[in-house]
Short mmCIF file of C-alpha atoms in Angstrom, two decimals:
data_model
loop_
_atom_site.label_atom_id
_atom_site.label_comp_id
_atom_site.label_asym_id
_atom_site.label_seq_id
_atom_site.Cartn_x
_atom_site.Cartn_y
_atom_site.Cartn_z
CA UNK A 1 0.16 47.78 -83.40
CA UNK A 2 3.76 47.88 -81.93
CA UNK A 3 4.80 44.44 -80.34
CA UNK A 4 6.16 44.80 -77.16
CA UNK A 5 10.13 43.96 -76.71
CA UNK A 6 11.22 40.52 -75.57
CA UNK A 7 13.39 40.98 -72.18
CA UNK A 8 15.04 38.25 -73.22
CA UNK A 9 15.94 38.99 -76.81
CA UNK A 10 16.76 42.13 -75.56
CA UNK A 11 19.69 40.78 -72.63
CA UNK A 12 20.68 38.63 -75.60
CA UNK A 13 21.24 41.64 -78.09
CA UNK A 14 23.06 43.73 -75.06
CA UNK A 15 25.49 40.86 -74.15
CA UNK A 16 26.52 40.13 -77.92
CA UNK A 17 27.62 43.45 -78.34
CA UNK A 18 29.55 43.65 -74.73
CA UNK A 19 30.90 40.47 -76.56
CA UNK A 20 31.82 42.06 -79.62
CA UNK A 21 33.55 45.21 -78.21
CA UNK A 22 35.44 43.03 -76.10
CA UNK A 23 36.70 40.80 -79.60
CA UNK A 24 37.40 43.98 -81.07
CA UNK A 25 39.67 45.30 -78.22
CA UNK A 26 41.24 41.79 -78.07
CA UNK A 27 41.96 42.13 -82.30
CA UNK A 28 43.25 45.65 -81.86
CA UNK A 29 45.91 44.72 -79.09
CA UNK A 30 47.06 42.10 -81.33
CA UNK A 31 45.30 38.99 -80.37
CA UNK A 32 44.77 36.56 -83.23
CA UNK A 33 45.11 33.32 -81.42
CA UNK A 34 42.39 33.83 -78.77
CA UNK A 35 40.42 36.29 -77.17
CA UNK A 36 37.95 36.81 -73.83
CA UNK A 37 34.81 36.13 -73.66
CA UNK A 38 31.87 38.29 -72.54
CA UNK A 39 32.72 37.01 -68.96
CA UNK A 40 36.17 37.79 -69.24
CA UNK A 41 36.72 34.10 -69.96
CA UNK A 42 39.48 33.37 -72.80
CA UNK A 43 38.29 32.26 -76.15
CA UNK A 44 40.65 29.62 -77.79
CA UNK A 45 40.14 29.86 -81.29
CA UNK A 46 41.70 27.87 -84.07
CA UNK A 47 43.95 28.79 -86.67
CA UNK A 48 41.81 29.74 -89.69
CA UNK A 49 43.40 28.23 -93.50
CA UNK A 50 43.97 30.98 -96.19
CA UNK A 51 41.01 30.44 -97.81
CA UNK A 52 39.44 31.65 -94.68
CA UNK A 53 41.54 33.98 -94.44
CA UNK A 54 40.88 35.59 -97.66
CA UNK A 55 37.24 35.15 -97.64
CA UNK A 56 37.11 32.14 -100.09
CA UNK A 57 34.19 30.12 -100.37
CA UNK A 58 32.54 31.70 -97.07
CA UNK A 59 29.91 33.70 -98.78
CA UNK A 60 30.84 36.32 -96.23
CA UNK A 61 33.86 37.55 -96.94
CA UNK A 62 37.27 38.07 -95.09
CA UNK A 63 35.86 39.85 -92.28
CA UNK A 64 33.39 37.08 -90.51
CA UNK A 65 33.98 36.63 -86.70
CA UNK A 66 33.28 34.02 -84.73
CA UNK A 67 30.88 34.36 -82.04
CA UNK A 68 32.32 33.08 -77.95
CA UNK A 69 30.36 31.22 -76.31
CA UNK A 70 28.87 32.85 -72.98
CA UNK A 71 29.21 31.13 -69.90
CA UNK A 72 27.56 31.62 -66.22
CA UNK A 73 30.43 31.77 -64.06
CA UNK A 74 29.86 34.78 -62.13
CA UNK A 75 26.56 33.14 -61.26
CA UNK A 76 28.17 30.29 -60.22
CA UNK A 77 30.44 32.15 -57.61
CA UNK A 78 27.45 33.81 -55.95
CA UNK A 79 25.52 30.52 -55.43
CA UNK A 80 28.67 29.19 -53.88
CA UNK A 81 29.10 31.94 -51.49
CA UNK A 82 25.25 31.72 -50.14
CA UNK A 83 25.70 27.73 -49.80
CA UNK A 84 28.98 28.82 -47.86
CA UNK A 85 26.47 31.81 -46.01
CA UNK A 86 23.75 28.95 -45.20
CA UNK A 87 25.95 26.29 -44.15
CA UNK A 88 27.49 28.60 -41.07
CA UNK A 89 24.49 29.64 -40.13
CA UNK A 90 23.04 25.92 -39.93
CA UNK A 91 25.98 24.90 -38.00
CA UNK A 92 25.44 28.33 -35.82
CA UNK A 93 22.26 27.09 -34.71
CA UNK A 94 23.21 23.81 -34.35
CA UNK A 95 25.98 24.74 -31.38
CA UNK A 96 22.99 27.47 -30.13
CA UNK A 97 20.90 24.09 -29.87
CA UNK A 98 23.06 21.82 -28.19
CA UNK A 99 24.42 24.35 -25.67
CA UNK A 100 20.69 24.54 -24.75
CA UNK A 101 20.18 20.83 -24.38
CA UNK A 102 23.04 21.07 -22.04
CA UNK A 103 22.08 23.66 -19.64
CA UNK A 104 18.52 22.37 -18.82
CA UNK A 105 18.06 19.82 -16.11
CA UNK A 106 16.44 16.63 -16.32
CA UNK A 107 12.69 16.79 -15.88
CA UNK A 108 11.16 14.52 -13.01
CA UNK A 109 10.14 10.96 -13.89
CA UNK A 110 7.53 8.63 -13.03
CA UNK A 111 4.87 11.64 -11.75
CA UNK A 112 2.22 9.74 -10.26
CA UNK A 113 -0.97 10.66 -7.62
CA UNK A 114 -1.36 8.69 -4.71
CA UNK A 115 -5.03 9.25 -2.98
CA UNK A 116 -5.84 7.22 -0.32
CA UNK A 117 -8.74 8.07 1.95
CA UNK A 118 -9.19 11.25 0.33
CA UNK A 119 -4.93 12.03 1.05
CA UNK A 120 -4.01 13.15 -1.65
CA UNK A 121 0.10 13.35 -2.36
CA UNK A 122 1.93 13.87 -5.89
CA UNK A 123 4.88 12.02 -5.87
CA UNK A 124 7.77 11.22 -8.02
CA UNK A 125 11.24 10.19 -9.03
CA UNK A 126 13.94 12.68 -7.65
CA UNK A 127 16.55 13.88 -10.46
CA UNK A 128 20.08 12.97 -9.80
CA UNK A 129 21.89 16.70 -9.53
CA UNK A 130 23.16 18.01 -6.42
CA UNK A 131 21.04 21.00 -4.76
CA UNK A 132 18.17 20.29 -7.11
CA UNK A 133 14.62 21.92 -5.52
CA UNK A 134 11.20 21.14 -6.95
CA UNK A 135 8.20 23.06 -7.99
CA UNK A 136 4.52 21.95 -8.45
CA UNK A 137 1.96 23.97 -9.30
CA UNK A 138 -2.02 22.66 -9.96
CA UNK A 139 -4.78 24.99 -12.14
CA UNK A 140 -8.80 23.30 -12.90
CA UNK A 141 -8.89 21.91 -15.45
CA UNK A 142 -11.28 24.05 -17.45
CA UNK A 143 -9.02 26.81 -16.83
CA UNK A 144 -6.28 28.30 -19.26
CA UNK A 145 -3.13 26.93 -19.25
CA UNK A 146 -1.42 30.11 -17.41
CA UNK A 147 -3.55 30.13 -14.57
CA UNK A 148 -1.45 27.92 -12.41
CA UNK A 149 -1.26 28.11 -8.61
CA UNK A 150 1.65 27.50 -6.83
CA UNK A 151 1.22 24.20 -4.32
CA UNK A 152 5.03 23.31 -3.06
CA UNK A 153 8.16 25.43 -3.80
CA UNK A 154 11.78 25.05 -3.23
CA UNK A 155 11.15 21.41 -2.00
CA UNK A 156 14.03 18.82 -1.56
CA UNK A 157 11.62 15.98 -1.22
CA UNK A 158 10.11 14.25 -3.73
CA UNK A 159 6.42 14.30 -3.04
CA UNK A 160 3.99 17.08 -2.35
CA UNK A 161 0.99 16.92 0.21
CA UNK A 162 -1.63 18.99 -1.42
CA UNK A 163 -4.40 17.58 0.56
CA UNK A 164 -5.80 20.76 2.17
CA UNK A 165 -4.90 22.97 -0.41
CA UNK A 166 -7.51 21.75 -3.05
CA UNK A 167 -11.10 20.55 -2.49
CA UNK A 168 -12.30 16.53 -2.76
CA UNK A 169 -14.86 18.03 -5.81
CA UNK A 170 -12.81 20.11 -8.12
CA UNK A 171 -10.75 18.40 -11.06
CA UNK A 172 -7.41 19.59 -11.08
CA UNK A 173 -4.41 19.14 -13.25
CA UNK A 174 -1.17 19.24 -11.63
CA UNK A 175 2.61 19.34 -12.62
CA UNK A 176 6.13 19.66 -11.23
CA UNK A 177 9.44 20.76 -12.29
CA UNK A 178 13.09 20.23 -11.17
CA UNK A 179 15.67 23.18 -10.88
CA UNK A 180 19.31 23.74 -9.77
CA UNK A 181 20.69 27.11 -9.57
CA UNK A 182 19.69 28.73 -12.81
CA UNK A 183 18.71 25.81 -14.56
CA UNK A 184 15.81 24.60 -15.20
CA UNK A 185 13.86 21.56 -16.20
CA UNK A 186 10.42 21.39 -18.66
CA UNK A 187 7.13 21.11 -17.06
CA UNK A 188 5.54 17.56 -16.23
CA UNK A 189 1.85 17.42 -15.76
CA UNK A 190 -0.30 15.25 -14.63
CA UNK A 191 -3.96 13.66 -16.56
CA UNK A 192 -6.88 15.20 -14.94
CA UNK A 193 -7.66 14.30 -10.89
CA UNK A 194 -10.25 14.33 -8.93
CA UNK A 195 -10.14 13.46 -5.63
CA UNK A 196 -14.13 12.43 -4.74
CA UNK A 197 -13.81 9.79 -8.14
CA UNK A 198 -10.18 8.73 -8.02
CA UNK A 199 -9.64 8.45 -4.39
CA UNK A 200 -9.09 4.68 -2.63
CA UNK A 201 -10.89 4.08 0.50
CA UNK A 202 -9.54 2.14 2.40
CA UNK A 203 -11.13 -0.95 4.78
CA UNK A 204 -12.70 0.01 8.49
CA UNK A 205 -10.98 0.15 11.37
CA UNK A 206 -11.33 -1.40 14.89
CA UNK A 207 -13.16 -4.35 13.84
CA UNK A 208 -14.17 -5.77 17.38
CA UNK A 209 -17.11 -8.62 18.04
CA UNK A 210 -18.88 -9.36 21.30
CA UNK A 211 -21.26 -12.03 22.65
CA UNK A 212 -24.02 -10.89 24.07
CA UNK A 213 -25.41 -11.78 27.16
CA UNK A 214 -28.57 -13.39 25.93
CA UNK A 215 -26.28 -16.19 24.35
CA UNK A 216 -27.74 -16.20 20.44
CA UNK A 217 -26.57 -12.09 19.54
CA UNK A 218 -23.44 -10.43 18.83
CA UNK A 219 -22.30 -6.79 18.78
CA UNK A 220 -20.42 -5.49 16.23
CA UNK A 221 -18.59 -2.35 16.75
CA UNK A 222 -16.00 -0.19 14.38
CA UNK A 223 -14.43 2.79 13.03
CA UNK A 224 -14.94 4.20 9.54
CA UNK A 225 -12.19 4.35 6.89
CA UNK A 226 -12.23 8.43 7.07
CA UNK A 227 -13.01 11.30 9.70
CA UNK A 228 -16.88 12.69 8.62
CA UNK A 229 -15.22 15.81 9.83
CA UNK A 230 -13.48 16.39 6.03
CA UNK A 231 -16.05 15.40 4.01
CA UNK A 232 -18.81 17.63 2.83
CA UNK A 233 -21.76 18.41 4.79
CA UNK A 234 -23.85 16.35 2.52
CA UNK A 235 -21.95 13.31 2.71
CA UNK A 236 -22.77 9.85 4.51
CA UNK A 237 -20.68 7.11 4.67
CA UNK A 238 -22.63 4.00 4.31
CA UNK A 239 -21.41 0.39 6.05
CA UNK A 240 -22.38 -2.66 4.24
CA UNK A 241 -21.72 -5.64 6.85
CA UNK A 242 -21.45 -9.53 6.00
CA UNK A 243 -21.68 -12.76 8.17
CA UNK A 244 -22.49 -16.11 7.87
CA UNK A 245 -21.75 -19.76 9.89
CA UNK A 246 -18.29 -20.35 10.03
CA UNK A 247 -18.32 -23.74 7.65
CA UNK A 248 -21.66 -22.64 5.74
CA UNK A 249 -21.32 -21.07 2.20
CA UNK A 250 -24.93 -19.10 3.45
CA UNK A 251 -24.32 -15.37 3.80
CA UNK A 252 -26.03 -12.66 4.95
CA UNK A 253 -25.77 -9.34 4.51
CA UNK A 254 -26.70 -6.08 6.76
CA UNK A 255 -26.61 -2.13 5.66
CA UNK A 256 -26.21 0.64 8.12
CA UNK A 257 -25.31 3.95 8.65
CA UNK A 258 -23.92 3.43 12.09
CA UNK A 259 -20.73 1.94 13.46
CA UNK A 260 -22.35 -0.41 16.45
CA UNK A 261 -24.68 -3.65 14.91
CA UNK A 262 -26.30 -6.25 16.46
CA UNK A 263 -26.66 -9.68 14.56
CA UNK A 264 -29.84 -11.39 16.56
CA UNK A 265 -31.50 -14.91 16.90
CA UNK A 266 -27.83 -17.01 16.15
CA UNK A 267 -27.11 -20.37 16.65
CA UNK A 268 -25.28 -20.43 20.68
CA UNK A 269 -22.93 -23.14 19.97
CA UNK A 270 -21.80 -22.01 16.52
CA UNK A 271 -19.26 -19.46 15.33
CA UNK A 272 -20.10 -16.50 13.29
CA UNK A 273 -17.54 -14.36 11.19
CA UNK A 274 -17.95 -10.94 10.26
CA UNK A 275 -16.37 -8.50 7.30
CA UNK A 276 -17.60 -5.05 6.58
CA UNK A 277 -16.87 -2.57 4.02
CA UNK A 278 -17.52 1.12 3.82
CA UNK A 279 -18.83 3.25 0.70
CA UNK A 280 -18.89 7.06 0.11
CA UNK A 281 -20.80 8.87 -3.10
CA UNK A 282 -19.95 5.91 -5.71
CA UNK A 283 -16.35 5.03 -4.02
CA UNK A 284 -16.70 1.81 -2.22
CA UNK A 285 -13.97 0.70 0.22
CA UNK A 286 -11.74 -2.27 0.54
CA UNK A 287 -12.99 -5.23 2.83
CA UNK A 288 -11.79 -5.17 6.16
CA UNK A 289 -10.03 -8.14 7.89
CA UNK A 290 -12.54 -11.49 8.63
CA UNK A 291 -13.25 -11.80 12.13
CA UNK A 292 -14.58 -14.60 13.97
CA UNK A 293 -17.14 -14.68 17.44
CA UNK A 294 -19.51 -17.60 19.36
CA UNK A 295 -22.56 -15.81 20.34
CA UNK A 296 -22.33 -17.38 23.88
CA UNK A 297 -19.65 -16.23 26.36
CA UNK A 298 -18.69 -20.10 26.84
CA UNK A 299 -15.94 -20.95 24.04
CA UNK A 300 -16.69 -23.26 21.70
CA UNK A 301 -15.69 -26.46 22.03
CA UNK A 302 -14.52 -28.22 18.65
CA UNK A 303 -13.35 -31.73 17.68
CA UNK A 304 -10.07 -30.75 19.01
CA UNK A 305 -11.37 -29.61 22.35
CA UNK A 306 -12.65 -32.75 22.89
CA UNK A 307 -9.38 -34.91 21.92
CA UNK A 308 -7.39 -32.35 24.90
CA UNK A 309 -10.38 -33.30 27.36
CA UNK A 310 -10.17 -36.88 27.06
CA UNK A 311 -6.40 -37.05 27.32
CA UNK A 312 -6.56 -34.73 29.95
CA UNK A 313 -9.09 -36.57 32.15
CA UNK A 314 -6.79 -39.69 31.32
CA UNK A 315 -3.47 -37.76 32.72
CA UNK A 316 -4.91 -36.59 35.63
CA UNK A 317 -6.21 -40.35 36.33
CA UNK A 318 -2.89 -41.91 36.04
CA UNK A 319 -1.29 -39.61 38.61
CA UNK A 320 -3.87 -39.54 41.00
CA UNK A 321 -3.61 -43.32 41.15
CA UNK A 322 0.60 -43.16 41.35
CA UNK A 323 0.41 -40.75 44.32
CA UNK A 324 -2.29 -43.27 45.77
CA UNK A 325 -0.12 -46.39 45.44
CA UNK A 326 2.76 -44.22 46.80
CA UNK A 327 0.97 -43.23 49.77
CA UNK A 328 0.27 -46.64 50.59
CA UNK A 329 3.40 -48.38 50.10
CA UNK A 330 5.20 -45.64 52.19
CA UNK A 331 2.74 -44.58 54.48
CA UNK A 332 4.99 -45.82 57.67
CA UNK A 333 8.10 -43.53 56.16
CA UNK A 334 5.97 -40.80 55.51
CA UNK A 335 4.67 -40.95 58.80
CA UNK A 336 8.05 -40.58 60.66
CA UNK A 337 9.24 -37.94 57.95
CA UNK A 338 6.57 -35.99 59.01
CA UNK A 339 6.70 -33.77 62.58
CA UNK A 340 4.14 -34.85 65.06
CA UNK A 341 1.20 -33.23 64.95
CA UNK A 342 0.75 -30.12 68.26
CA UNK A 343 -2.51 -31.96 69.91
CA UNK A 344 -3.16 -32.44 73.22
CA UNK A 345 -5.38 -36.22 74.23
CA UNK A 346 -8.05 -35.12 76.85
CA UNK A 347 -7.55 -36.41 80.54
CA UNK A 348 -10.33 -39.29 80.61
CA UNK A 349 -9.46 -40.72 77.37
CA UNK A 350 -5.60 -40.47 78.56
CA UNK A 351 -6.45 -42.84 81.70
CA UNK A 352 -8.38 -45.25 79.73
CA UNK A 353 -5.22 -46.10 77.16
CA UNK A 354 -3.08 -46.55 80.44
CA UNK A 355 -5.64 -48.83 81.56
CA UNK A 356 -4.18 -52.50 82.30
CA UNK A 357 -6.85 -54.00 80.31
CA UNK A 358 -6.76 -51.43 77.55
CA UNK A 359 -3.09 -52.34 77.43
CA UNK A 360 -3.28 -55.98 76.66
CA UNK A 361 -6.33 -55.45 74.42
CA UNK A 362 -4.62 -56.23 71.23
CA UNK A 363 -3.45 -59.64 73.06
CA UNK A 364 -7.36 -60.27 73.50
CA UNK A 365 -6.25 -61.00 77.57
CA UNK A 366 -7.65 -58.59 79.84
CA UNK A 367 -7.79 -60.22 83.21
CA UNK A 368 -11.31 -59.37 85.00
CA UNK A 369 -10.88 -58.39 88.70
CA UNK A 370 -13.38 -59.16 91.27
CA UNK A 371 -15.01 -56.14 92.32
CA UNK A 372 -16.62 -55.55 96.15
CA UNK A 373 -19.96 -55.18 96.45
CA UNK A 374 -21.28 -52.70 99.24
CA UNK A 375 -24.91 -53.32 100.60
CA UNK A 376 -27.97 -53.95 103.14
CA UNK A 377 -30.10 -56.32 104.31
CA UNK A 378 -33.61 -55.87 104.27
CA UNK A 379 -36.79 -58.02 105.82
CA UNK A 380 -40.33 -58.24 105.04
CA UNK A 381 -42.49 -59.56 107.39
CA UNK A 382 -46.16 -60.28 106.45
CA UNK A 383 -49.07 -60.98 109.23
CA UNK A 384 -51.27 -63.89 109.28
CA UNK A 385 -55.11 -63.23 108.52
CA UNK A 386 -57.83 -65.43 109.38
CA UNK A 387 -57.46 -67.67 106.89
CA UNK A 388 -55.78 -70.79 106.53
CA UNK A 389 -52.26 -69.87 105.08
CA UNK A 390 -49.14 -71.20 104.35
CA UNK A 391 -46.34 -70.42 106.88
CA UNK A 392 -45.14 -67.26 106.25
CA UNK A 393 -41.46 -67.30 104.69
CA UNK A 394 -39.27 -64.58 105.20
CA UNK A 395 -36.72 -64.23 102.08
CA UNK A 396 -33.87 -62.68 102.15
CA UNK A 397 -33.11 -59.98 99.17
CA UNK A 398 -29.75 -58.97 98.74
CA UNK A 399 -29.58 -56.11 97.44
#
């Protein structure tokens, strides 16, 4: 069986002959001190003795060479050049890198969502170039990541109302990005959204109270958080009101549907406060502001009331009595500071005060005149009867 040849014994064999015609060449043109190897490197060789010369001792004779020694340096020269080759293309794509890096713009920072009653508006931080526009673009969020729809383009603000534009139920992912001239910025997006779960809802509006006329109720009217108009058919907003004593840790609580309530059989003289909130689906709304309400019409009058009544009453003492020891002090100037009153005394009360004795009446002297009597004189005569009488007597009457 023939053995295959060794490739290796075989590159051996070919390059100690290439190194053996080139030793011969070298002897025939003279070359005793050195030679070339089978790289065309030079051979030093040592001056042989004349023993070696002649063949003494060698066992080989006169005519043994020496074998060069074979080095790699042709091998050498290519790996340099493709370390050179590599290294300019590494610092090719280095420059090709950084002039990227240079022309793209910044990308928007701090890309946030702000939903409040069911407004939804992306917002963020604008990028400091001069003429730089903005793009933002939203896809669902079960949809491939090409399927983008354009929401706001070529805008110079930073924020982007894109409440009409999607629906309160679908969950949306959204991103923006920056550009000036040709340049561009990378994409920013946004986690997930959905505006019926990560909405805030605000507090109710109009919160107004009013005593009723019976004098233990009170009316409650306000305005929801959001128009029913833009919600879905199917959708209720639900009020959830609370109110207790004002004082009292006790409170009570009332649900409704409607914006008008009426909190019965209260307390007249105390005061009630009120706060409501509002919930839609599983979003429940801030509290609105506290307000306060008597049930009566009459305000209530607290410890402080009181204090202003009493020193009030007390004031209005003192300077009734002033005016009233004024008054009396100065009645006479008063009198002749003021202009006579325009009456007229009646005729028969005018001729009494000129009277004599009406005139000296505060003297207590009124001197009484004898006044002349006018009358007649009148007889009665009376006849005698049978019987013994007394002599008739006439009198006299004066009348």
């Amino acid at each position: 069986m023939n053995k295959a040849p060794d490739p290796a014994a075989s590159g051996k064999s070919l390059r100690d002959g290439k190194c053996r015609t080139r030793s011969s060449e070298a002897r025939g043109a003279g070359l005793s001190a050195g030679s070339f190897g089978c790289d065309g490197a030079k051979i030093t060789q040592r001056p042989r003795s004349g023993h070696e010369a002649a063949g003494v001792g060698t066992g080989t004779g006169g005519n043994r060479e020496r074998k060069p020694k074979c080095h790699g340096g042709r091998s050498e020269l290519n790996m340099a050049t493709a370390c050179f080759s590599q290294a300019l293309l590494l610092i090719f794509f280095l420059l090709l890198l950084s002039a990227d890096v240079i022309s793209v713009l910044p990308a928007p920072a701090n890309v946030r969502i702000r939903s409040f009653n069911l407004q939804q508006i992306l917002q963020w931080d604008p990028v400091k170039v001069e003429d730089v526009t903005y793009r933002v673009e939203t896809k669902r969020y079960h949809e491939v990541d090409n399927d983008y729809t354009v929401r706001c383009e070529n805008t110079t603000q930073t924020e982007c109302d894109f409440t009409d534009l999607v629906p309160f139920t679908w969950r949306i992912v959204l991103r923006v990005r920056a550009a000036a001239g040709n340049l561009r910025s990378r994409w920013i997006e946004t986690p997930d959204f959905q505006a019926s779960i990560n909405t805030t809802l605000g507090p109710v509006k109009s919160l107004k109270l009013s005593p009723s006329k019976t004098g233990d109720a009170i009316s409650v009217h306000f305005e929801p958080p959001i128009s029913t108009e833009i919600l879905p058919y199917d959708s209720i907003i639900h009020f959830t009101l609370y109110y207790w004593k004002n004082g009292s840790g006790e409170e009570k609580e009332l649900s409704s549907t409607d914006t008008h309530m009426l909190l019965k059989d209260l307390d007249p003289l105390a005061v009630y406060c009120v706060e409501v909130t509002a919930s839609v689906w599983h979003l429940v709304g801030e509290p609105s502001e506290i307000v306060c309400e008597k049930p009566s019409a009459a305000p209530a009058l607290t410890a402080t009331g009181y204090i202003w009544l009493v020193v009030g009453l007390v004031c209005a003492c003192c300077v009734i009595s002033v005016c009233a020891l004024t008054i009396y002090k100065h009645h006479k100037m008063i009198k002749t500071l003021l202009p006579p009153p325009p009456l007229t005394i009646p005729y028969h009360v005018q001729r009494f005060l000129e009277d004599p004795c009406f005139q000296h009446f505060q003297d207590d002297y009124c001197e009484m005149q004898p006044i002349e009597e006018q009358h007649d004189d009148i007889s009665v005569v009376e006849r005698e009867s049978g019987f013994d009488r007394k002599d008739s007597c006439t009198e006299e009457c004066v009348i």
